[in-house]
Short mmCIF file of C-alpha atoms in Angstrom, two decimals:
data_model
loop_
_atom_site.label_atom_id
_atom_site.label_comp_id
_atom_site.label_asym_id
_atom_site.label_seq_id
_atom_site.Cartn_x
_atom_site.Cartn_y
_atom_site.Cartn_z
CA GLU A 20 9.62 -10.30 -11.76
CA LEU A 21 8.67 -6.71 -11.19
CA GLU A 22 7.81 -4.47 -14.54
CA MET A 23 9.78 -0.55 -14.41
CA GLY A 24 7.43 2.55 -13.83
CA ASP A 25 7.26 4.99 -16.17
CA ALA A 26 10.59 6.89 -14.50
CA GLY A 27 10.42 8.81 -17.61
CA ASN A 28 7.52 11.22 -17.26
CA LYS A 29 8.99 13.36 -14.52
CA GLY A 30 7.65 16.57 -17.34
CA LYS A 31 3.76 14.72 -16.62
CA VAL A 32 3.16 16.27 -13.52
CA GLY A 33 -0.67 16.34 -13.62
CA ALA A 34 -0.36 12.61 -14.67
CA TYR A 35 0.92 11.98 -11.02
CA PRO A 36 -2.11 12.33 -8.88
CA GLN A 37 -3.97 9.94 -10.80
CA LEU A 38 -1.23 7.26 -10.10
CA LEU A 39 -1.73 8.48 -6.85
CA VAL A 40 -5.43 7.36 -6.88
CA PRO A 41 -4.72 3.78 -6.83
CA ILE A 42 -2.40 4.22 -3.53
CA LEU A 43 -5.56 6.43 -1.49
CA LYS A 44 -8.12 3.35 -3.03
CA ILE A 45 -5.85 0.87 -0.81
CA ASP A 46 -5.19 2.94 2.15
CA GLN A 47 -9.84 3.63 2.21
CA GLU A 48 -9.12 -0.55 2.10
CA LEU A 49 -6.91 -0.83 4.83
CA VAL A 50 -9.12 1.08 7.31
CA GLU A 51 -11.73 -0.67 6.45
CA VAL A 52 -9.90 -3.83 7.35
CA LYS A 53 -8.20 -2.57 10.28
CA THR A 54 -12.49 -1.48 11.27
CA LEU A 55 -13.59 -5.60 10.51
CA VAL A 56 -10.58 -7.21 11.98
CA HIS A 57 -11.18 -5.62 15.36
CA SER A 58 -14.52 -5.67 15.43
CA THR A 59 -16.24 -7.13 18.26
CA GLU A 60 -19.87 -7.77 17.10
CA ASN A 61 -19.87 -11.70 14.75
CA ALA A 62 -16.10 -11.20 14.57
CA LYS A 63 -15.76 -14.28 12.48
CA ASP A 64 -18.09 -12.49 9.71
CA ALA A 65 -16.10 -9.50 10.25
CA TRP A 66 -12.81 -11.51 9.50
CA SER A 67 -14.22 -13.10 6.59
CA LYS A 68 -14.78 -10.34 4.86
CA ALA A 69 -11.94 -8.58 5.79
CA LEU A 70 -9.67 -11.89 4.37
CA THR A 71 -12.14 -11.45 1.08
CA ILE A 72 -10.70 -7.46 0.64
CA LEU A 73 -7.07 -8.59 1.41
CA GLN A 74 -7.22 -11.85 -1.54
CA GLN A 75 -8.09 -9.23 -3.94
CA PRO A 76 -4.92 -9.27 -6.69
CA THR A 77 -4.38 -6.12 -6.00
CA TYR A 78 -2.94 -7.63 -2.82
CA ASP A 79 -0.79 -9.48 -4.55
CA LYS A 80 2.66 -8.96 -3.98
CA VAL A 81 3.79 -8.31 -7.47
CA GLN A 82 0.64 -5.99 -8.12
CA PHE A 83 1.38 -4.11 -5.18
CA LYS A 84 4.27 -3.20 -5.50
CA LYS A 85 3.66 -2.15 -9.82
CA ILE A 86 1.31 -0.09 -7.80
CA PHE A 87 3.93 2.07 -5.87
CA ASN A 88 6.31 1.59 -8.31
CA LYS A 89 3.51 3.25 -10.90
CA TYR A 90 4.68 6.36 -8.69
CA GLY A 91 6.87 6.52 -6.66
CA ASP A 92 9.14 5.89 -9.58
CA ASN A 93 8.03 9.32 -11.44
CA ILE A 94 7.61 11.61 -9.08
CA TYR A 95 11.59 11.11 -6.92
CA TYR A 96 13.61 12.32 -10.43
CA SER A 97 13.82 15.23 -12.28
CA ASP A 98 16.41 13.77 -13.99
CA PRO A 99 14.38 11.28 -16.20
CA ASP A 100 17.79 9.48 -17.28
CA ARG A 101 19.01 9.12 -13.84
CA ALA A 102 15.70 7.62 -13.49
CA ASN A 103 16.01 5.07 -16.13
CA LEU A 104 19.67 4.73 -14.78
CA TYR A 105 18.27 4.24 -11.34
CA LEU A 106 15.78 1.64 -12.84
CA GLY A 107 17.99 -0.24 -14.59
CA GLY A 108 21.15 -0.56 -11.36
CA GLY A 109 22.98 1.85 -12.01
CA ALA A 110 21.86 4.95 -9.41
CA THR A 111 21.31 5.38 -6.20
CA PRO A 112 18.13 6.27 -4.85
CA LYS A 113 16.80 10.26 -3.31
CA THR A 114 16.66 9.43 0.18
CA GLU A 115 12.07 10.23 -0.03
CA GLN A 116 12.38 6.81 -1.96
CA SER A 117 14.24 4.42 -0.08
CA LEU A 118 11.83 5.53 2.97
CA ALA A 119 8.90 5.79 0.22
CA TYR A 120 10.06 1.93 -0.92
CA LEU A 121 10.72 0.87 3.22
CA LEU A 122 7.07 1.93 4.28
CA ARG A 123 5.78 0.44 1.06
CA ASN A 124 7.64 -2.69 1.85
CA ASP A 125 6.25 -2.33 5.18
CA VAL A 126 2.71 -1.63 3.89
CA LEU A 127 3.10 -5.07 2.15
CA THR A 128 4.80 -7.51 5.15
CA ASN A 129 2.23 -7.12 7.46
CA ILE A 130 -1.06 -7.15 4.79
CA GLU A 131 0.49 -10.79 4.40
CA ASN A 132 1.24 -11.38 7.44
CA LEU A 133 -2.99 -10.22 8.37
CA ARG A 134 -3.87 -12.12 5.38
CA ALA A 135 -2.07 -15.35 7.05
CA GLU A 136 -3.70 -14.92 10.87
CA LEU A 137 -6.55 -14.20 9.19
CA GLU A 138 -6.12 -17.27 7.44
CA TYR A 139 -5.31 -18.99 10.61
CA LEU A 140 -7.27 -18.11 12.76
CA ILE A 141 -11.14 -18.36 10.23
CA ARG A 142 -9.89 -22.32 9.91
CA THR A 143 -8.61 -22.99 13.43
CA GLY A 144 -11.14 -21.24 15.57
CA GLU A 145 -7.95 -19.38 18.32
CA THR A 146 -9.41 -16.69 19.33
CA GLU A 147 -5.87 -14.80 20.30
CA THR A 148 -6.63 -12.22 18.20
CA ASP A 149 -2.78 -9.91 19.67
CA ASP A 150 -0.97 -10.53 16.22
CA LEU A 151 -4.23 -9.87 13.92
CA TYR A 152 -4.43 -6.61 15.91
CA SER A 153 -0.22 -5.64 15.51
CA TYR A 154 -0.29 -6.49 11.69
CA ALA A 155 -3.80 -4.31 11.06
CA ASP A 156 -2.07 -1.22 13.12
CA VAL A 157 0.85 -1.87 11.47
CA ALA A 158 -0.40 -1.63 7.98
CA THR A 159 -2.32 1.01 8.76
CA ALA A 160 -0.28 3.45 10.25
CA ALA A 161 3.26 2.59 7.66
CA MET A 162 0.50 3.35 4.64
CA LYS A 163 -0.18 7.30 6.80
CA LYS A 164 3.47 7.18 7.24
CA TYR A 165 3.46 6.63 3.32
CA LEU A 166 0.72 9.23 2.31
CA ALA A 167 2.77 11.77 4.66
CA ILE A 168 5.84 12.04 2.21
CA VAL A 169 3.74 12.69 -1.20
CA PRO A 170 3.64 16.05 -1.74
CA PRO A 171 0.27 17.74 -0.06
CA ASN A 172 -1.16 19.23 -3.22
CA GLU A 173 -0.30 16.14 -5.31
CA LEU A 174 -2.18 14.17 -2.80
CA LEU A 175 -5.43 16.54 -2.34
CA GLN A 176 -5.68 16.82 -5.50
CA ALA A 177 -5.70 12.36 -5.65
CA GLN A 178 -8.19 12.48 -3.17
CA LYS A 179 -10.32 14.75 -5.00
CA ILE A 180 -10.28 12.66 -8.37
CA LEU A 181 -11.35 9.15 -6.29
CA VAL A 182 -14.06 11.27 -4.03
CA THR A 183 -15.99 12.46 -7.93
CA GLY A 184 -14.56 8.60 -10.00
#
């Protein structure tokens, strides 16, 4: 189902910020989605825009995990052999890696729930938004927690790359 990350690239630390850029783009889009979801003006239009964002291929489960694994599988092991052993199922992940995977999965689960809730509300005309708001809030909060465990210097470099293109 999933392709392995490039865990043998541990020595190429200059590549890490570049691998983080797609995750930062997802973070930006989730903030936009949260704003759209909470919009009270033309809510249906805002929800449609939010749904369009969440229907991009990036938010497909396999693609989403690949994006995060490309970054995460590279940064948590200093020994490339151990990283490759882990990816093959033969080593235990480090605590930081386990936390990163849990947060990534929390973001993904809430995105999937948010997408389904938006589809439901748009299709049925329902107006109860508690679940909708909750999924958007939890997805963005989990993403912020994920980014909080990223080494600050890498995060700063990735943010610069994102801004400059």
